Amino acid sequence: MKISYNWLKQFINLDWQVEKTAELLTDLGLEIEGVHSFTSVPGGLEGVVVGEVLECKDHPNADKLKLTRVDIGEAEAVQIVCGAPNVAKGQKVPVATIGTTLYDKDENPWQIKKGKIRGEVSMGMICAEDELGLGESHDGIMVLDEKLKPGKKVSELFKIENDTVFEIGLTPNRADAMSHWGVARDLRAGLLQHNKSLELITPSTSSFHVDSRTLKIDVEVKDTELAPRYCGLTISGLKVESSPAWIQNRLRAIGLTPINNVVDITNYVLHELGQPLHAFDADKIEGKKVIVQTLPAGTKFITLDGIERELADDDLMICDATKPMCIAGVFGGEESGVTEKTTKIFLESAYFDPVSIRKTAKRHGLNTDASFRFERGIDPNSCEYAMLRAAILITEIAGGEVTSDVVDIYPKKIEDHQVVLNYENAKRLIGEEIPKETIKQILTSLEIKINNVTDGGIGMTIPAFRNDVTREADVIEEVLRVYGYNKIRFSEKLNASISTSQVVEEHRLQDRVASQLTALGFHEMLANSLSSPKYLNLSESIKEEHSITMLNPLSVDLSVLRQSMLFGAMEALAHNSNRKMKDVKLFEYGKTYHNYPDARAEKKHLTLIVSGSRTDDSWTNANRKSDFFYFKGVISALLDRLGINSYEEKDVQDDIFSEGLSLYAGKNKLVDFGIVSKKVRSHFDVEAETLFADFDWDAILKNVGSNNFTLSSIPKFPSVKRDFALLLDSDVSFGKLKEAALQTEKNLLKEVSLFDVYTGNKLPKGKKSYALSFTLQDERKTLTDKQIEKIMKKLQQRFEKDFGASLR
């Protein structure tokens, strides 16, 4: 939000430096994000001087150009080529000298340089008023008073306003500060704490009067919940034209473009007092009646920007007897606005329900100065005051007279609310005792009415414009921000108690896993939770009826909440692949969203996606592709790091995988992982084999174990290794063999590993060969051959019995 310092000084007569004012506003919670200068004439006419045309003759090489010799107050006159039809000898004219910077209509700078025009030297430029920013005429050069002396600065001849503009990062709760009046009120309260007591000057409306009652517009509010207060009056006989310079300068300073005097005044009052206003052309109001109501869903309405919009059944509209004229509090209509032909207006000032305005503005993708204020909550008690202020300005500037009584429909007054402040609570929350008289002074300066004072606290009435102050804690915060956070002393001693907890802290667990993954070469990614409905066709496990669809999507491709995190990961993979980044390892923490018949659900996930080589190319490392078994090793290491050592393997059932596994801890599925199906890869134009893992993070949290370990000395006695070459059915996994072996010999068998797999043509159909290595060790003594043979015999028998294995 932009605030003009000159405008601010109309409310509070302050002579502080800009830097001090900006610092105080920031301390008050109105954070200054930037400060910049404004000049009513771009460039301030710097370098433009009065010149006297001493000689004017036709250009020898151009029919429409003149060759002039101009006295600009220097030792010698300069030659300037001029194309204006009205340039003549003896005139006093504005001359932009060499090096002067001028600005075009869009305020883009360009510099005057010495040059040649059709072969003749030109040492400057004789200017028209639009070229100097002093008007819009380009019919000819600007002719000045003949009494002026050559060389005089043109900037001294015109009233150029210089201003400083504050960029305030306004927080959503501070609806009361969305105007120069509101900022001035806060600034005055802050100045009191710096021993500067200044009066808050508010515009007077005492001169308002009704001139006649010749144009009555009836008003009917059909929904007083959506429009609790609605005011209006008519003004007739006005003339729509450009606004005076002082209003244009105020609006331009805060980034607004002047339109015409009536519209500019409504904008002026909006930024002055924070009350949005709207002016309707009274001659375009059918039936001389204004109806505030909602319309049936699907009703078409063309707004000021020429766009036809389809209304919802809860969009509040301002209508006449036959048609809608304006989206209440958001945007005006194309057919009811003020034009140069307008001579009569109906001036509206209202308080609309903030939630209703916010929904309407978001639904139609509109963000206007009016909706910005209405949806945060304006002061319901300033509606009439702001309207009278605008009416006075309109009759003074645009002429005309007030031709109706003030209509004010306010059936149920929005009451101020009561709050009690306890001094002890204030001391406890602030951490320091603020003098009671200071607290009362601060509250009074913020226009909070003090009803009663006791030894223990203060009873007060909070004005309606402070809709963010509803609790005792809010009042304490107001006291503290005005008193000054920087005044609160901090103790040099910090006391804290340390407690131990056995509860698994999720964020620490995530950090632990993230650290391990980054050590393995993974990078963390963050995809959008919004996804495309086209992805629903890529998997039968994703149901369209379970989708949660956005009511007002930014685009079709971002119109549903994701049910799977695979597609965001595939988008990231494709993005990298298209930029020659073929070796990709990514992980992401996130949620999926589901609309089940009985309830909606959010599920937490950790996902991994891998494609390309395991490591970067190097002369020391062979280029090894990331395959299923490498990926399984990464997942096993993660589960081990989480203390989950016992789980069951099952074939994956999700069709996003062409092959893969699901790991279960009891009935809880921990993770699905495998090779992404060709159908999914083709959709994203990814040719390389892609591995994807989807951890159910909620199941992980339920099953996470401790990584407690015990230290023991290195065994003194050697270990022994023995091998088996087994002929097995193709469906027997190494995991089952390992589990059976460890169950058979629980004490002396320390490790089982698979070091060779053979599935060649020399084996019977449906068979494969596994070469297993068994590590045996007794920590108390050296194993004998007899013991070893006995153990190996037991293992052989177990494999033959359970798996139909035979030794090769």
CSV table of C-alpha atoms in Angstrom, one decimal, residues 117-365:
chain,number,residue,atom,x,y,z
A,117,ILE,CA,18.6,17.3,-38.4
A,118,ARG,CA,18.6,17.3,-42.2
A,119,GLY,CA,22.2,18.5,-42.2
A,120,GLU,CA,21.8,21.4,-39.7
A,121,VAL,CA,23.2,21.4,-36.1
A,122,SER,CA,20.5,21.5,-33.4
A,123,MET,CA,21.7,22.4,-29.8
A,124,GLY,CA,18.6,21.7,-27.8
A,125,MET,CA,14.8,21.5,-28.2
A,126,ILE,CA,12.0,24.0,-28.0
A,127,CYS,CA,9.3,22.2,-26.2
A,128,ALA,CA,5.5,21.7,-26.3
A,129,GLU,CA,3.6,21.4,-23.0
A,130,ASP,CA,3.1,17.6,-23.4
A,131,GLU,CA,6.9,17.1,-23.9
A,132,LEU,CA,7.5,18.8,-20.5
A,133,GLY,CA,4.7,17.0,-18.7
A,134,LEU,CA,2.8,20.3,-18.2
A,135,GLY,CA,-0.3,19.3,-20.3
A,136,GLU,CA,-1.5,17.2,-23.1
A,137,SER,CA,-1.4,19.6,-26.0
A,138,HIS,CA,1.0,19.0,-28.9
A,139,ASP,CA,-0.4,21.5,-31.3
A,140,GLY,CA,2.7,23.6,-31.1
A,141,ILE,CA,5.5,24.9,-28.8
A,142,MET,CA,4.6,26.4,-25.5
A,143,VAL,CA,4.8,30.2,-25.6
A,144,LEU,CA,5.8,31.9,-22.3
A,145,ASP,CA,5.3,35.4,-20.9
A,146,GLU,CA,7.3,37.9,-23.0
A,147,LYS,CA,8.5,39.6,-19.8
A,148,LEU,CA,10.6,36.6,-18.8
A,149,LYS,CA,14.4,36.9,-19.0
A,150,PRO,CA,16.3,34.3,-21.1
A,151,GLY,CA,18.1,31.7,-19.0
A,152,LYS,CA,15.5,31.7,-16.2
A,153,LYS,CA,14.7,28.2,-14.9
A,154,VAL,CA,11.3,27.1,-16.1
A,155,SER,CA,10.8,25.1,-12.9
A,156,GLU,CA,10.5,28.4,-11.1
A,157,LEU,CA,7.5,29.4,-13.3
A,158,PHE,CA,5.3,26.4,-12.4
A,159,LYS,CA,4.2,24.9,-9.2
A,160,ILE,CA,5.9,21.5,-9.1
A,161,GLU,CA,5.0,19.3,-6.2
A,162,ASN,CA,7.7,17.1,-4.7
A,163,ASP,CA,6.5,14.3,-2.5
A,164,THR,CA,7.8,11.2,-0.7
A,165,VAL,CA,5.9,8.0,-1.0
A,166,PHE,CA,6.0,5.2,1.6
A,167,GLU,CA,5.5,1.6,0.5
A,168,ILE,CA,3.8,-0.1,3.5
A,169,GLY,CA,3.6,-3.9,3.8
A,170,LEU,CA,0.2,-3.9,5.4
A,171,THR,CA,-0.7,-7.1,7.3
A,172,PRO,CA,-4.2,-8.4,6.6
A,173,ASN,CA,-5.5,-7.7,10.1
A,174,ARG,CA,-4.8,-4.0,9.9
A,175,ALA,CA,-8.0,-2.9,8.0
A,176,ASP,CA,-8.0,0.3,10.0
A,177,ALA,CA,-4.7,1.5,8.4
A,178,MET,CA,-5.9,1.1,4.8
A,179,SER,CA,-6.0,4.9,4.3
A,180,HIS,CA,-4.0,8.0,5.0
A,181,TRP,CA,-6.4,8.9,7.8
A,182,GLY,CA,-5.8,5.5,9.5
A,183,VAL,CA,-2.0,5.8,9.1
A,184,ALA,CA,-2.1,9.3,10.5
A,185,ARG,CA,-4.1,8.0,13.5
A,186,ASP,CA,-1.4,5.4,14.2
A,187,LEU,CA,1.4,7.9,13.6
A,188,ARG,CA,-0.1,10.4,16.1
A,189,ALA,CA,-0.3,7.7,18.7
A,190,GLY,CA,3.3,6.8,18.2
A,191,LEU,CA,4.4,10.5,18.3
A,192,LEU,CA,2.8,10.9,21.7
A,193,GLN,CA,5.3,8.3,23.0
A,194,HIS,CA,8.0,10.6,21.6
A,195,ASN,CA,6.6,13.5,23.6
A,196,LYS,CA,5.1,15.1,20.4
A,197,SER,CA,1.4,15.9,20.9
A,198,LEU,CA,-0.2,16.8,17.6
A,199,GLU,CA,-3.8,17.3,16.6
A,200,LEU,CA,-5.4,14.8,14.2
A,201,ILE,CA,-7.0,17.0,11.6
A,202,THR,CA,-10.0,15.4,9.9
A,203,PRO,CA,-11.9,16.9,6.9
A,204,SER,CA,-15.0,18.8,7.8
A,205,THR,CA,-18.4,18.0,6.3
A,206,SER,CA,-20.2,20.9,8.1
A,207,SER,CA,-20.8,22.7,4.8
A,208,PHE,CA,-22.8,19.8,3.3
A,209,HIS,CA,-26.4,20.7,2.6
A,210,VAL,CA,-29.2,19.5,0.3
A,211,ASP,CA,-29.9,22.1,-2.4
A,212,SER,CA,-33.1,20.5,-3.7
A,213,ARG,CA,-35.1,17.3,-3.8
A,214,THR,CA,-35.7,17.1,-7.6
A,215,LEU,CA,-33.9,13.7,-8.2
A,216,LYS,CA,-35.0,11.0,-5.8
A,217,ILE,CA,-33.5,7.5,-6.3
A,218,ASP,CA,-35.3,4.9,-4.2
A,219,VAL,CA,-33.1,2.2,-2.5
A,220,GLU,CA,-34.2,-1.3,-1.5
A,221,VAL,CA,-31.7,-3.7,0.3
A,222,LYS,CA,-33.1,-7.2,-0.1
A,223,ASP,CA,-30.3,-8.9,1.8
A,224,THR,CA,-29.2,-6.9,4.9
A,225,GLU,CA,-26.8,-9.7,6.0
A,226,LEU,CA,-24.7,-9.1,2.9
A,227,ALA,CA,-25.2,-5.3,3.0
A,228,PRO,CA,-25.7,-4.3,6.6
A,229,ARG,CA,-25.4,-0.6,5.7
A,230,TYR,CA,-26.2,1.2,2.4
A,231,CYS,CA,-26.1,5.0,1.9
A,232,GLY,CA,-26.7,7.1,-1.2
A,233,LEU,CA,-27.6,10.5,-2.6
A,234,THR,CA,-27.9,12.2,-5.9
A,235,ILE,CA,-26.0,15.2,-7.4
A,236,SER,CA,-27.3,16.9,-10.6
A,237,GLY,CA,-26.0,19.6,-13.0
A,238,LEU,CA,-22.3,18.5,-12.7
A,239,LYS,CA,-19.8,18.6,-15.5
A,240,VAL,CA,-17.4,15.7,-16.0
A,241,GLU,CA,-13.9,16.8,-17.0
A,242,SER,CA,-10.3,16.5,-15.9
A,243,SER,CA,-9.6,16.9,-12.2
A,244,PRO,CA,-7.6,19.8,-10.8
A,245,ALA,CA,-3.8,19.4,-10.6
A,246,TRP,CA,-3.8,18.9,-6.8
A,247,ILE,CA,-6.1,15.8,-7.0
A,248,GLN,CA,-4.2,14.4,-9.9
A,249,ASN,CA,-0.9,14.8,-8.1
A,250,ARG,CA,-2.3,13.0,-5.0
A,251,LEU,CA,-3.5,10.1,-7.1
A,252,ARG,CA,-0.4,9.9,-9.3
A,253,ALA,CA,1.8,9.9,-6.2
A,254,ILE,CA,0.3,6.6,-5.0
A,255,GLY,CA,0.3,5.0,-8.4
A,256,LEU,CA,-3.2,5.8,-9.7
A,257,THR,CA,-4.0,7.2,-13.1
A,258,PRO,CA,-6.5,10.1,-13.1
A,259,ILE,CA,-9.7,9.4,-15.1
A,260,ASN,CA,-12.1,12.3,-14.6
A,261,ASN,CA,-13.1,14.6,-11.8
A,262,VAL,CA,-16.0,12.4,-10.4
A,263,VAL,CA,-14.2,9.1,-10.5
A,264,ASP,CA,-11.0,10.7,-9.2
A,265,ILE,CA,-12.8,12.1,-6.2
A,266,THR,CA,-14.3,8.7,-5.3
A,267,ASN,CA,-10.8,7.3,-5.5
A,268,TYR,CA,-9.4,10.2,-3.6
A,269,VAL,CA,-11.8,9.7,-0.7
A,270,LEU,CA,-11.2,6.0,-0.7
A,271,HIS,CA,-7.5,6.5,-0.1
A,272,GLU,CA,-8.1,9.4,2.2
A,273,LEU,CA,-10.6,7.9,4.5
A,274,GLY,CA,-10.6,4.2,3.6
A,275,GLN,CA,-14.2,4.1,2.5
A,276,PRO,CA,-14.9,2.8,-1.1
A,277,LEU,CA,-17.4,4.8,-3.0
A,278,HIS,CA,-19.1,4.3,-6.4
A,279,ALA,CA,-20.8,6.8,-8.7
A,280,PHE,CA,-23.5,5.7,-11.1
A,281,ASP,CA,-24.8,7.7,-14.0
A,282,ALA,CA,-28.3,8.6,-12.6
A,283,ASP,CA,-29.8,8.8,-16.1
A,284,LYS,CA,-28.9,5.1,-16.7
A,285,ILE,CA,-30.7,3.9,-13.6
A,286,GLU,CA,-33.9,2.4,-14.9
A,287,GLY,CA,-37.0,3.0,-12.8
A,288,LYS,CA,-35.1,5.5,-10.6
A,289,LYS,CA,-34.6,2.6,-8.2
A,290,VAL,CA,-31.5,0.9,-6.7
A,291,ILE,CA,-31.9,-2.7,-5.5
A,292,VAL,CA,-29.2,-4.5,-3.6
A,293,GLN,CA,-29.7,-8.2,-4.1
A,294,THR,CA,-28.3,-11.5,-5.4
A,295,LEU,CA,-29.3,-12.8,-8.8
A,296,PRO,CA,-29.8,-16.4,-10.1
A,297,ALA,CA,-26.7,-18.4,-10.9
A,298,GLY,CA,-25.6,-18.1,-14.5
A,299,THR,CA,-26.8,-14.5,-15.0
A,300,LYS,CA,-24.5,-12.7,-17.4
A,301,PHE,CA,-22.9,-9.3,-16.5
A,302,ILE,CA,-20.4,-7.2,-18.4
A,303,THR,CA,-18.0,-5.3,-16.1
A,304,LEU,CA,-16.1,-2.1,-16.8
A,305,ASP,CA,-13.2,-4.0,-18.4
A,306,GLY,CA,-15.5,-5.2,-21.1
A,307,ILE,CA,-15.5,-8.8,-19.9
A,308,GLU,CA,-18.7,-10.8,-19.7
A,309,ARG,CA,-18.9,-12.6,-16.4
A,310,GLU,CA,-21.2,-15.4,-15.2
A,311,LEU,CA,-22.6,-14.6,-11.8
A,312,ALA,CA,-23.0,-17.1,-8.9
A,313,ASP,CA,-26.1,-17.1,-6.8
A,314,ASP,CA,-24.3,-15.5,-3.8
A,315,ASP,CA,-22.7,-12.6,-5.7
A,316,LEU,CA,-24.2,-9.5,-4.3
A,317,MET,CA,-25.2,-7.1,-7.0
A,318,ILE,CA,-26.3,-3.4,-7.2
A,319,CYS,CA,-29.2,-3.4,-9.7
A,320,ASP,CA,-31.8,-1.0,-11.0
A,321,ALA,CA,-35.4,-1.9,-11.8
A,322,THR,CA,-34.5,-4.0,-14.8
A,323,LYS,CA,-30.8,-5.0,-14.8
A,324,PRO,CA,-27.6,-5.4,-12.7
A,325,MET,CA,-25.3,-2.3,-12.7
A,326,CYS,CA,-22.4,-3.3,-10.4
A,327,ILE,CA,-20.8,-6.2,-8.6
A,328,ALA,CA,-21.2,-4.9,-5.1
A,329,GLY,CA,-17.9,-3.8,-3.5
A,330,VAL,CA,-15.8,-5.3,-6.3
A,331,PHE,CA,-16.2,-3.9,-9.8
A,332,GLY,CA,-18.6,-1.6,-11.7
A,333,GLY,CA,-20.6,-2.3,-14.8
A,334,GLU,CA,-19.9,-1.2,-18.4
A,335,GLU,CA,-23.3,0.4,-18.9
A,336,SER,CA,-23.8,2.4,-15.6
A,337,GLY,CA,-20.4,4.2,-15.2
A,338,VAL,CA,-19.7,7.9,-15.3
A,339,THR,CA,-18.7,9.3,-18.8
A,340,GLU,CA,-18.0,12.7,-20.2
A,341,LYS,CA,-21.8,13.0,-21.0
A,342,THR,CA,-22.9,12.4,-17.4
A,343,THR,CA,-24.6,15.3,-15.7
A,344,LYS,CA,-26.3,13.5,-12.8
A,345,ILE,CA,-25.0,10.8,-10.5
A,346,PHE,CA,-26.1,8.5,-7.7
A,347,LEU,CA,-23.3,8.4,-5.2
A,348,GLU,CA,-23.1,5.1,-3.2
A,349,SER,CA,-21.3,4.5,0.1
A,350,ALA,CA,-21.9,1.1,1.8
A,351,TYR,CA,-20.6,-1.5,4.2
A,352,PHE,CA,-20.7,-5.0,2.7
A,353,ASP,CA,-20.1,-8.4,4.4
A,354,PRO,CA,-16.3,-9.0,4.1
A,355,VAL,CA,-16.6,-12.8,3.6
A,356,SER,CA,-19.1,-12.3,0.7
A,357,ILE,CA,-16.9,-9.8,-1.0
A,358,ARG,CA,-13.8,-11.9,-0.6
A,359,LYS,CA,-15.6,-15.0,-2.2
A,360,THR,CA,-16.9,-12.9,-5.1
A,361,ALA,CA,-13.6,-11.2,-5.8
A,362,LYS,CA,-11.7,-14.6,-5.8
A,363,ARG,CA,-14.4,-16.3,-7.9
A,364,HIS,CA,-14.1,-13.7,-10.6
A,365,GLY,CA,-10.4,-13.2,-10.3
